[in-house]
Amino acid sequence: MKSETLAALQEARTKRRAVVLATRLSDAAETLVYPDRAEGELASDAALVSAARRAMGIGRSETVDIGDQKIFLNVYVPPARLIIVGAVHIAQSLAPMASLLDFDVTVIDPRRAFATDDRFPGVKVMQEWADEAFEKIGLDASTAVVTLTHDPKLDDPALEAALKSDVFYIGALGSKRTHAKRKERLAEAGITDEQFARIHGPVGLNIGAKSPAEIAVSILGQIIEVRARRLEALAAPKVAAA
């Protein structure tokens, strides 16, 4: 691997950017394929770039045949991340559960009495408003966002920002009635029906959850389900229209 390639991969990891290193096995020619561009000796090969982006979406490295060439696609994607808005009791159960499943967990809440390292050991805690925190840490397609505060002042800005990003999951705690009122508020803020439909609300799988820990299980189960379906869809072969 060339030194400049290694440096680019390290930069992508630091910035949580997905990238695929495509290497032609016959001569080790290299190309870096990002979601929005490709750089390197094979960057002009549209079929290669398309195959690399498909592998990126699936999150799986593989060797593919492009014409008469064998290309190894080495996929580097940021680890799955869960951002929890609201340092509440459900979050205290959800954060460690998600960590056990190798999610990179961040808890965000401007209320300093709630958002403490003592209450959330082993995860990143940010004592900030969610929309401001999102600007600092960035949102990407490997991120899930869940709002748990029941307070529109805290939840709504987070949901607005998440809906304008490509996060793979958005969930919001609250009853059907609460969710309907939420829709009205976000519509006034310019969120369309199509955008709002991305929110899972009431959040979580319908398993009859009652306690904070049970609700956390239902939320995490739904996140896993959504991610799995997304990966299945990306992995499915594309059928050309007749």
Tab-separated table of C-alpha atoms in Angstrom:
chain	number	residue	atom	x	y	z
A	1	MET	CA	0.000	0.000	0.000
A	2	LYS	CA	1.311	3.413	-0.941
A	3	SER	CA	2.084	5.881	1.830
A	4	GLU	CA	-0.373	8.439	0.461
A	5	THR	CA	-3.088	5.777	0.379
A	6	LEU	CA	-2.438	4.886	3.998
A	7	ALA	CA	-2.570	8.556	4.985
A	8	ALA	CA	-5.900	8.976	3.177
A	9	LEU	CA	-7.348	5.929	4.936
A	10	GLN	CA	-6.233	7.239	8.311
A	11	GLU	CA	-7.824	10.612	7.576
A	12	ALA	CA	-11.092	8.940	6.561
A	13	ARG	CA	-11.153	6.941	9.778
A	14	THR	CA	-10.561	10.041	11.893
A	15	LYS	CA	-13.368	11.898	10.123
A	16	ARG	CA	-15.764	8.888	10.132
A	17	ARG	CA	-15.890	8.808	6.353
A	18	ALA	CA	-16.594	5.631	4.428
A	19	VAL	CA	-14.057	4.697	1.756
A	20	VAL	CA	-13.188	1.670	-0.356
A	21	LEU	CA	-9.648	0.841	-1.413
A	22	ALA	CA	-9.919	-0.832	-4.819
A	23	THR	CA	-6.777	-2.733	-5.818
A	24	ARG	CA	-6.221	-4.405	-9.201
A	25	LEU	CA	-4.645	-7.728	-8.326
A	26	SER	CA	-2.573	-8.022	-11.498
A	27	ASP	CA	-0.436	-4.953	-10.838
A	28	ALA	CA	-1.556	-3.514	-7.447
A	29	ALA	CA	-2.952	-0.347	-9.040
A	30	GLU	CA	-4.953	1.487	-6.362
A	31	THR	CA	-8.005	3.712	-6.281
A	32	LEU	CA	-9.848	5.200	-3.321
A	33	VAL	CA	-13.612	5.374	-3.784
A	34	TYR	CA	-15.630	7.699	-1.542
A	35	PRO	CA	-19.402	8.253	-1.545
A	36	ASP	CA	-18.960	11.407	-3.622
A	37	ARG	CA	-15.785	10.893	-5.629
A	38	ALA	CA	-12.980	8.526	-6.646
A	39	GLU	CA	-9.233	9.150	-6.668
A	40	GLY	CA	-6.420	7.103	-8.151
A	41	GLU	CA	-5.280	5.140	-11.169
A	42	LEU	CA	-8.630	3.417	-11.796
A	43	ALA	CA	-10.918	6.301	-10.860
A	44	SER	CA	-12.274	6.656	-14.411
A	45	ASP	CA	-13.634	3.083	-14.454
A	46	ALA	CA	-17.351	3.605	-13.851
A	47	ALA	CA	-18.049	-0.108	-13.314
A	48	LEU	CA	-15.339	-0.336	-10.679
A	49	VAL	CA	-16.591	2.763	-8.861
A	50	SER	CA	-20.152	1.411	-8.913
A	51	ALA	CA	-19.042	-1.960	-7.517
A	52	ALA	CA	-17.004	-0.236	-4.817
A	53	ARG	CA	-19.953	1.888	-3.689
A	54	ARG	CA	-22.208	-1.153	-3.568
A	55	ALA	CA	-19.638	-2.935	-1.378
A	56	MET	CA	-19.454	0.198	0.761
A	57	GLY	CA	-23.204	0.145	1.302
A	58	ILE	CA	-23.145	-3.511	2.302
A	59	GLY	CA	-20.065	-2.999	4.448
A	60	ARG	CA	-18.316	-6.097	3.116
A	61	SER	CA	-14.924	-6.474	1.423
A	62	GLU	CA	-14.805	-8.746	-1.620
A	63	THR	CA	-13.026	-9.606	-4.856
A	64	VAL	CA	-14.967	-8.775	-8.017
A	65	ASP	CA	-14.460	-9.215	-11.749
A	66	ILE	CA	-14.544	-5.954	-13.704
A	67	GLY	CA	-14.211	-6.897	-17.360
A	68	ASP	CA	-11.157	-9.142	-17.520
A	69	GLN	CA	-9.659	-7.684	-14.328
A	70	LYS	CA	-9.859	-8.966	-10.777
A	71	ILE	CA	-10.304	-6.164	-8.267
A	72	PHE	CA	-10.123	-6.486	-4.498
A	73	LEU	CA	-12.469	-4.069	-2.768
A	74	ASN	CA	-11.325	-3.397	0.787
A	75	VAL	CA	-14.158	-1.618	2.583
A	76	TYR	CA	-13.509	0.824	5.405
A	77	VAL	CA	-16.690	2.117	7.033
A	78	PRO	CA	-17.081	3.902	10.367
A	79	PRO	CA	-18.431	1.714	13.179
A	80	ALA	CA	-22.155	1.840	13.820
A	81	ARG	CA	-22.951	4.743	16.110
A	82	LEU	CA	-25.919	5.404	18.371
A	83	ILE	CA	-26.650	8.958	19.444
A	84	ILE	CA	-29.068	9.174	22.362
A	85	VAL	CA	-30.690	12.550	22.965
A	86	GLY	CA	-31.801	12.695	26.573
A	87	ALA	CA	-29.828	11.433	29.564
A	88	VAL	CA	-32.884	9.737	31.081
A	89	HIS	CA	-33.496	6.352	32.735
A	90	ILE	CA	-34.135	4.585	29.426
A	91	ALA	CA	-30.833	5.953	28.149
A	92	GLN	CA	-29.053	4.474	31.173
A	93	SER	CA	-30.180	1.029	30.015
A	94	LEU	CA	-29.879	1.641	26.282
A	95	ALA	CA	-26.313	2.985	26.301
A	96	PRO	CA	-24.595	-0.070	27.858
A	97	MET	CA	-26.716	-2.488	25.806
A	98	ALA	CA	-25.689	-0.762	22.587
A	99	SER	CA	-22.057	-0.721	23.677
A	100	LEU	CA	-22.181	-4.503	24.148
A	101	LEU	CA	-23.192	-4.743	20.487
A	102	ASP	CA	-20.188	-2.623	19.464
A	103	PHE	CA	-22.087	0.593	18.804
A	104	ASP	CA	-20.123	3.776	19.369
A	105	VAL	CA	-22.503	5.456	21.847
A	106	THR	CA	-22.898	9.178	22.516
A	107	VAL	CA	-25.387	10.625	25.015
A	108	ILE	CA	-26.382	14.265	24.486
A	109	ASP	CA	-28.287	16.443	26.948
A	110	PRO	CA	-27.738	20.102	27.920
A	111	ARG	CA	-28.998	19.390	31.443
A	112	ARG	CA	-25.784	19.022	33.390
A	113	ALA	CA	-27.420	17.248	36.327
A	114	PHE	CA	-28.419	14.387	34.013
A	115	ALA	CA	-25.593	14.207	31.478
A	116	THR	CA	-22.739	13.029	33.678
A	117	ASP	CA	-19.991	10.460	33.319
A	118	ASP	CA	-21.108	8.864	36.584
A	119	ARG	CA	-24.547	8.106	35.147
A	120	PHE	CA	-23.144	6.971	31.791
A	121	PRO	CA	-19.790	5.273	32.369
A	122	GLY	CA	-17.844	4.162	29.332
A	123	VAL	CA	-19.685	6.246	26.725
A	124	LYS	CA	-19.228	9.736	25.348
A	125	VAL	CA	-21.376	12.335	27.127
A	126	MET	CA	-21.999	15.814	25.702
A	127	GLN	CA	-23.646	18.523	27.810
A	128	GLU	CA	-24.961	20.443	24.812
A	129	TRP	CA	-28.057	21.069	22.752
A	130	ALA	CA	-28.389	18.226	20.275
A	131	ASP	CA	-28.379	20.252	17.060
A	132	GLU	CA	-25.197	22.030	18.153
A	133	ALA	CA	-23.590	18.737	19.168
A	134	PHE	CA	-24.512	17.212	15.799
A	135	GLU	CA	-22.612	19.976	14.023
A	136	LYS	CA	-19.492	19.068	15.996
A	137	ILE	CA	-19.603	15.284	15.658
A	138	GLY	CA	-21.339	14.984	12.282
A	139	LEU	CA	-24.096	12.626	11.183
A	140	ASP	CA	-23.569	9.841	8.656
A	141	ALA	CA	-25.182	6.731	7.191
A	142	SER	CA	-23.712	4.555	9.951
A	143	THR	CA	-25.495	6.533	12.671
A	144	ALA	CA	-28.778	5.957	14.512
A	145	VAL	CA	-30.437	8.795	16.448
A	146	VAL	CA	-32.963	8.325	19.264
A	147	THR	CA	-34.684	11.134	21.175
A	148	LEU	CA	-35.957	10.278	24.655
A	149	THR	CA	-36.619	13.494	26.578
A	150	HIS	CA	-40.351	14.040	25.879
A	151	ASP	CA	-39.434	17.743	25.748
A	152	PRO	CA	-39.995	19.428	22.359
A	153	LYS	CA	-37.336	22.037	23.165
A	154	LEU	CA	-34.761	19.241	23.292
A	155	ASP	CA	-36.167	16.627	20.924
A	156	ASP	CA	-37.455	18.702	18.007
A	157	PRO	CA	-34.166	20.410	17.030
A	158	ALA	CA	-32.465	17.011	17.161
A	159	LEU	CA	-35.114	15.443	14.943
A	160	GLU	CA	-34.976	18.315	12.453
A	161	ALA	CA	-31.215	17.930	12.107
A	162	ALA	CA	-31.390	14.135	11.866
A	163	LEU	CA	-34.102	14.270	9.196
A	164	LYS	CA	-31.883	16.473	7.047
A	165	SER	CA	-29.043	13.936	7.236
A	166	ASP	CA	-28.539	10.397	5.910
A	167	VAL	CA	-28.595	8.603	9.284
A	168	PHE	CA	-29.994	5.091	8.873
A	169	TYR	CA	-32.406	5.248	11.814
A	170	ILE	CA	-34.379	7.918	13.660
A	171	GLY	CA	-36.547	7.084	16.663
A	172	ALA	CA	-38.566	9.267	19.021
A	173	LEU	CA	-40.087	8.297	22.357
A	174	GLY	CA	-43.737	9.129	22.910
A	175	SER	CA	-47.298	7.902	22.437
A	176	LYS	CA	-49.231	8.053	19.157
A	177	ARG	CA	-50.852	11.251	20.394
A	178	THR	CA	-47.456	12.744	21.229
A	179	HIS	CA	-46.166	11.705	17.815
A	180	ALA	CA	-49.111	13.390	16.076
A	181	LYS	CA	-48.405	16.652	17.901
A	182	ARG	CA	-44.743	16.262	17.022
A	183	LYS	CA	-45.673	15.982	13.356
A	184	GLU	CA	-47.610	19.260	13.547
A	185	ARG	CA	-44.674	21.089	15.131
A	186	LEU	CA	-42.124	19.759	12.676
A	187	ALA	CA	-44.402	20.555	9.744
A	188	GLU	CA	-44.445	24.170	10.908
A	189	ALA	CA	-40.638	23.996	10.892
A	190	GLY	CA	-40.666	22.900	7.245
A	191	ILE	CA	-40.404	19.116	7.599
A	192	THR	CA	-42.394	17.351	4.864
A	193	ASP	CA	-44.595	14.287	5.351
A	194	GLU	CA	-42.037	12.216	3.452
A	195	GLN	CA	-39.251	13.328	5.758
A	196	PHE	CA	-41.349	12.819	8.884
A	197	ALA	CA	-42.146	9.254	7.826
A	198	ARG	CA	-38.517	8.362	8.533
A	199	ILE	CA	-39.136	8.734	12.270
A	200	HIS	CA	-39.958	5.549	14.159
A	201	GLY	CA	-42.562	6.713	16.607
A	202	PRO	CA	-43.685	5.459	18.994
A	203	VAL	CA	-40.123	4.190	19.108
A	204	GLY	CA	-39.193	0.520	19.479
A	205	LEU	CA	-40.578	-2.885	18.571
A	206	ASN	CA	-44.039	-3.724	19.895
A	207	ILE	CA	-43.039	-6.272	22.561
A	208	GLY	CA	-45.164	-4.948	25.404
A	209	ALA	CA	-42.216	-3.185	27.015
A	210	LYS	CA	-42.953	-1.342	30.268
A	211	SER	CA	-39.772	-0.777	32.279
A	212	PRO	CA	-36.886	1.445	31.117
A	213	ALA	CA	-34.754	-1.627	30.441
A	214	GLU	CA	-37.511	-3.328	28.441
A	215	ILE	CA	-38.082	-0.182	26.388
A	216	ALA	CA	-34.339	-0.021	25.742
A	217	VAL	CA	-34.437	-3.612	24.463
A	218	SER	CA	-37.320	-2.752	22.118
A	219	ILE	CA	-35.466	0.295	20.768
A	220	LEU	CA	-32.212	-1.548	20.196
A	221	GLY	CA	-34.067	-4.433	18.563
A	222	GLN	CA	-35.709	-2.029	16.137
A	223	ILE	CA	-32.399	-0.367	15.311
A	224	ILE	CA	-30.839	-3.762	14.569
A	225	GLU	CA	-33.839	-4.753	12.443
A	226	VAL	CA	-33.731	-1.544	10.386
A	227	ARG	CA	-29.994	-1.840	9.836
A	228	ALA	CA	-30.282	-5.488	8.760
A	229	ARG	CA	-33.059	-4.724	6.266
A	230	ARG	CA	-31.062	-1.842	4.846
A	231	LEU	CA	-28.017	-4.057	4.319
A	232	GLU	CA	-30.168	-6.778	2.732
A	233	ALA	CA	-31.627	-4.238	0.316
A	234	LEU	CA	-28.188	-2.955	-0.618
A	235	ALA	CA	-26.877	-6.494	-1.108
A	236	ALA	CA	-29.791	-7.581	-3.310
A	237	PRO	CA	-28.915	-7.883	-7.008
A	238	LYS	CA	-30.277	-5.085	-9.140
A	239	VAL	CA	-32.780	-6.269	-11.758
A	240	ALA	CA	-32.761	-4.251	-14.953
A	241	ALA	CA	-36.097	-3.009	-16.211
A	242	ALA	CA	-37.445	-4.801	-19.281
